[in-house]
């Protein structure tokens, strides 16, 4: 006779398999996500305006319209170019923003309305002040990386626990279950990288 633990494992497995089928993006031709920026320098001050394009796939957009929020991680790195050698890292900034949708307010990024929708995301502007005035002829470049995750393994685990009425705790889940949660979350993550040269004013 099978105990309640076996039934709970089966129910949890069924829930996660269903989530994998419903939430994982379908393989089809779609626009690839891109990241870009524009950067200017006036004296020691460098200002960067990053953008992300086609980051929200149709499947992710559908989930967000149902009420899920997206966590957007932005990383900017300022590099000084050095002839015949590797570029030197000068500054770096990491930011987290929240992308969401409301039926009444529409799309918003950290509460700022996005009138044109999520196709082109104008991300948080970043400003740095260099320690020293650059020498004449020195050039800089900015690398930008952005990642959007709509569902995290933790939130999926909470949903699975709720659906199974708490019969199995996080600590008791098997390695296979945790791997499945991670796989679903990774399938709901999209990222892009890009770079731009810093223009002197």
Coordinates of C-alpha atoms in Angstrom, one line a residue:
X1 CA 0.0 0.0 0.0
X2 CA 1.4 3.3 -1.0
X3 CA 1.6 6.0 1.7
X4 CA 0.6 9.7 1.5
X5 CA 4.2 10.7 0.7
X6 CA 4.0 8.7 -2.6
X7 CA 0.8 10.3 -3.6
X8 CA 2.2 13.8 -2.8
X9 CA 5.2 13.1 -4.9
X10 CA 3.1 12.0 -7.8
X11 CA 0.8 15.1 -7.5
X12 CA 3.8 17.4 -7.3
X13 CA 5.4 15.7 -10.3
X14 CA 2.1 16.1 -12.3
X15 CA 1.9 19.7 -11.4
X16 CA 5.5 20.5 -12.4
X17 CA 5.1 18.6 -15.7
X18 CA 2.0 20.5 -16.4
X19 CA 3.8 23.8 -15.6
X20 CA 6.6 22.8 -17.9
X21 CA 4.2 22.3 -20.8
X22 CA 2.1 25.4 -20.1
X23 CA 4.9 27.9 -19.3
X24 CA 7.9 26.9 -21.4
X25 CA 8.2 29.1 -24.5
X26 CA 7.3 27.2 -27.7
X27 CA 10.1 26.7 -30.2
X28 CA 9.2 29.0 -33.1
X29 CA 10.8 31.7 -35.2
X30 CA 10.7 35.0 -33.3
X31 CA 12.8 38.1 -33.1
X32 CA 16.0 37.7 -31.2
X33 CA 16.5 39.9 -28.1
X34 CA 19.1 42.7 -28.4
X35 CA 20.7 45.2 -26.1
X36 CA 22.2 48.5 -27.1
X37 CA 23.1 51.8 -25.6
X38 CA 24.2 55.4 -26.3
X39 CA 26.9 56.9 -24.2
X40 CA 28.4 60.4 -24.0
X41 CA 31.3 61.9 -22.0
X42 CA 31.7 65.6 -21.0
X43 CA 34.9 66.1 -19.1
X44 CA 34.9 63.4 -16.4
X45 CA 31.2 62.7 -16.5
X46 CA 30.0 59.7 -18.5
X47 CA 26.2 59.2 -19.1
X48 CA 24.8 55.9 -20.5
X49 CA 21.3 55.3 -21.9
X50 CA 20.7 51.5 -22.3
X51 CA 17.9 49.9 -24.2
X52 CA 16.6 46.3 -24.6
X53 CA 14.7 45.3 -27.8
X54 CA 12.5 42.2 -28.3
X55 CA 13.3 41.0 -24.8
X56 CA 9.7 40.0 -24.0
X57 CA 8.9 37.0 -26.1
X58 CA 5.2 36.4 -27.0
X59 CA 4.8 33.6 -24.4
X60 CA 6.4 35.8 -21.7
X61 CA 4.1 38.7 -22.6
X62 CA 1.1 36.4 -22.3
X63 CA 2.1 35.3 -18.8
X64 CA 2.8 38.9 -17.7
X65 CA -0.7 39.9 -19.0
X66 CA -2.1 37.3 -16.6
X67 CA -0.5 39.1 -13.7
X68 CA 3.1 37.8 -13.4
X69 CA 5.9 40.4 -13.0
X70 CA 9.3 40.3 -14.7
X71 CA 12.6 40.9 -12.9
X72 CA 15.0 42.7 -15.2
X73 CA 18.7 42.6 -14.3
X74 CA 20.9 45.2 -16.0
X75 CA 24.7 45.3 -15.9
X76 CA 26.7 48.1 -17.4
X77 CA 30.5 48.1 -17.6
X78 CA 32.7 51.1 -18.7
X79 CA 36.0 50.1 -20.4
X80 CA 39.0 52.2 -21.4
X81 CA 40.4 51.0 -24.7
X82 CA 44.2 50.3 -24.7
X83 CA 46.0 49.9 -28.0
X84 CA 47.5 46.5 -28.5
X85 CA 46.2 45.3 -25.2
X86 CA 43.1 44.3 -23.3
X87 CA 40.6 47.0 -22.4
X88 CA 40.7 48.2 -18.8
X89 CA 37.6 48.1 -16.6
X90 CA 36.9 51.5 -15.2
X91 CA 33.4 51.4 -13.7
X92 CA 30.5 48.9 -13.4
X93 CA 26.9 49.1 -12.3
X94 CA 24.2 46.5 -11.6
X95 CA 20.6 47.4 -11.4
X96 CA 17.3 45.5 -10.9
X97 CA 14.1 46.8 -12.4
X98 CA 10.5 45.4 -12.4
X99 CA 8.5 45.1 -15.6
X100 CA 4.8 44.6 -15.1
X101 CA 1.4 44.9 -16.8
X102 CA -1.9 46.2 -15.6
X103 CA -5.2 46.2 -17.4
X104 CA -5.9 49.7 -16.3
X105 CA -2.4 51.2 -16.5
X106 CA -0.8 49.1 -19.3
X107 CA 2.9 48.3 -19.3
X108 CA 5.3 49.9 -16.7
X109 CA 9.0 49.6 -15.9
X110 CA 9.6 50.4 -12.2
X111 CA 6.3 52.3 -12.2
X112 CA 7.2 54.4 -15.3
X113 CA 4.5 53.9 -18.0
X114 CA 5.6 52.4 -21.3
X115 CA 3.3 53.9 -23.9
X116 CA 4.8 51.9 -26.8
X117 CA 4.6 48.6 -24.9
X118 CA 7.4 46.2 -24.0
X119 CA 9.0 45.9 -27.5
X120 CA 11.6 48.6 -26.8
X121 CA 12.6 49.1 -23.2
X122 CA 14.4 52.3 -22.3
X123 CA 16.3 51.1 -19.2
X124 CA 17.6 53.1 -16.2
X125 CA 20.0 55.8 -17.2
X126 CA 23.4 55.5 -15.5
X127 CA 26.0 58.2 -14.9
X128 CA 29.6 57.8 -13.7
X129 CA 32.2 60.4 -12.7
X130 CA 35.8 59.4 -13.6
X131 CA 38.5 59.7 -11.0
X132 CA 40.7 61.6 -13.4
X133 CA 40.3 63.7 -16.5
X134 CA 40.9 61.4 -19.5
X135 CA 44.0 62.1 -21.5
X136 CA 43.7 63.4 -25.0
X137 CA 42.9 60.6 -27.5
X138 CA 41.7 58.2 -24.8
X139 CA 38.5 56.3 -25.9
X140 CA 36.0 54.3 -23.9
X141 CA 33.3 51.7 -24.6
X142 CA 30.3 50.5 -22.6
X143 CA 29.2 46.9 -22.4
X144 CA 25.6 46.3 -21.6
X145 CA 24.0 43.0 -20.5
X146 CA 20.3 42.6 -19.6
X147 CA 18.3 39.6 -18.5
X148 CA 14.6 39.2 -17.9
X149 CA 13.2 36.5 -15.7
X150 CA 9.4 36.2 -15.3
X151 CA 9.3 33.2 -13.0
X152 CA 12.0 32.1 -10.5
X153 CA 12.6 28.6 -9.1
X154 CA 11.5 29.8 -5.7
X155 CA 8.2 31.1 -6.9
X156 CA 7.5 28.0 -8.9
X157 CA 8.3 25.9 -5.8
X158 CA 5.8 28.0 -3.8
X159 CA 3.2 27.4 -6.5
X160 CA 3.8 23.7 -6.5
X161 CA 3.6 23.6 -2.7
X162 CA 0.3 25.5 -2.7
X163 CA -1.1 23.2 -5.4
X164 CA -0.2 20.1 -3.3
X165 CA -1.6 21.7 -0.2
X166 CA 1.8 21.8 1.5
X167 CA 2.2 18.0 1.6
X168 CA 5.8 18.4 0.7
X169 CA 8.2 21.1 2.0
X170 CA 11.1 22.7 0.0
X171 CA 13.7 20.7 2.0
X172 CA 12.0 17.4 1.2
X173 CA 11.8 17.9 -2.5
X174 CA 14.1 15.6 -4.5
X175 CA 17.0 16.7 -6.6
X176 CA 15.0 15.8 -9.7
X177 CA 12.1 18.1 -8.7
X178 CA 14.5 21.0 -7.9
X179 CA 16.2 20.4 -11.3
X180 CA 12.8 20.5 -13.0
X181 CA 11.9 23.8 -11.3
X182 CA 15.2 25.3 -12.4
X183 CA 14.6 24.1 -16.0
X184 CA 11.2 25.8 -16.2
X185 CA 12.6 29.0 -14.7
X186 CA 15.5 29.0 -17.2
X187 CA 13.1 28.5 -20.1
X188 CA 11.3 31.7 -18.9
X189 CA 14.5 33.8 -18.9
X190 CA 15.7 35.9 -21.9
X191 CA 18.8 37.9 -22.1
X192 CA 20.9 40.0 -24.5
X193 CA 24.3 41.7 -24.6
X194 CA 25.6 44.7 -26.5
X195 CA 28.1 47.5 -26.5
X196 CA 28.5 51.1 -27.6
X197 CA 31.3 53.6 -27.9
X198 CA 31.4 56.6 -25.7
X199 CA 31.1 59.8 -27.7
X200 CA 33.0 62.9 -26.4
X201 CA 31.0 66.1 -26.3

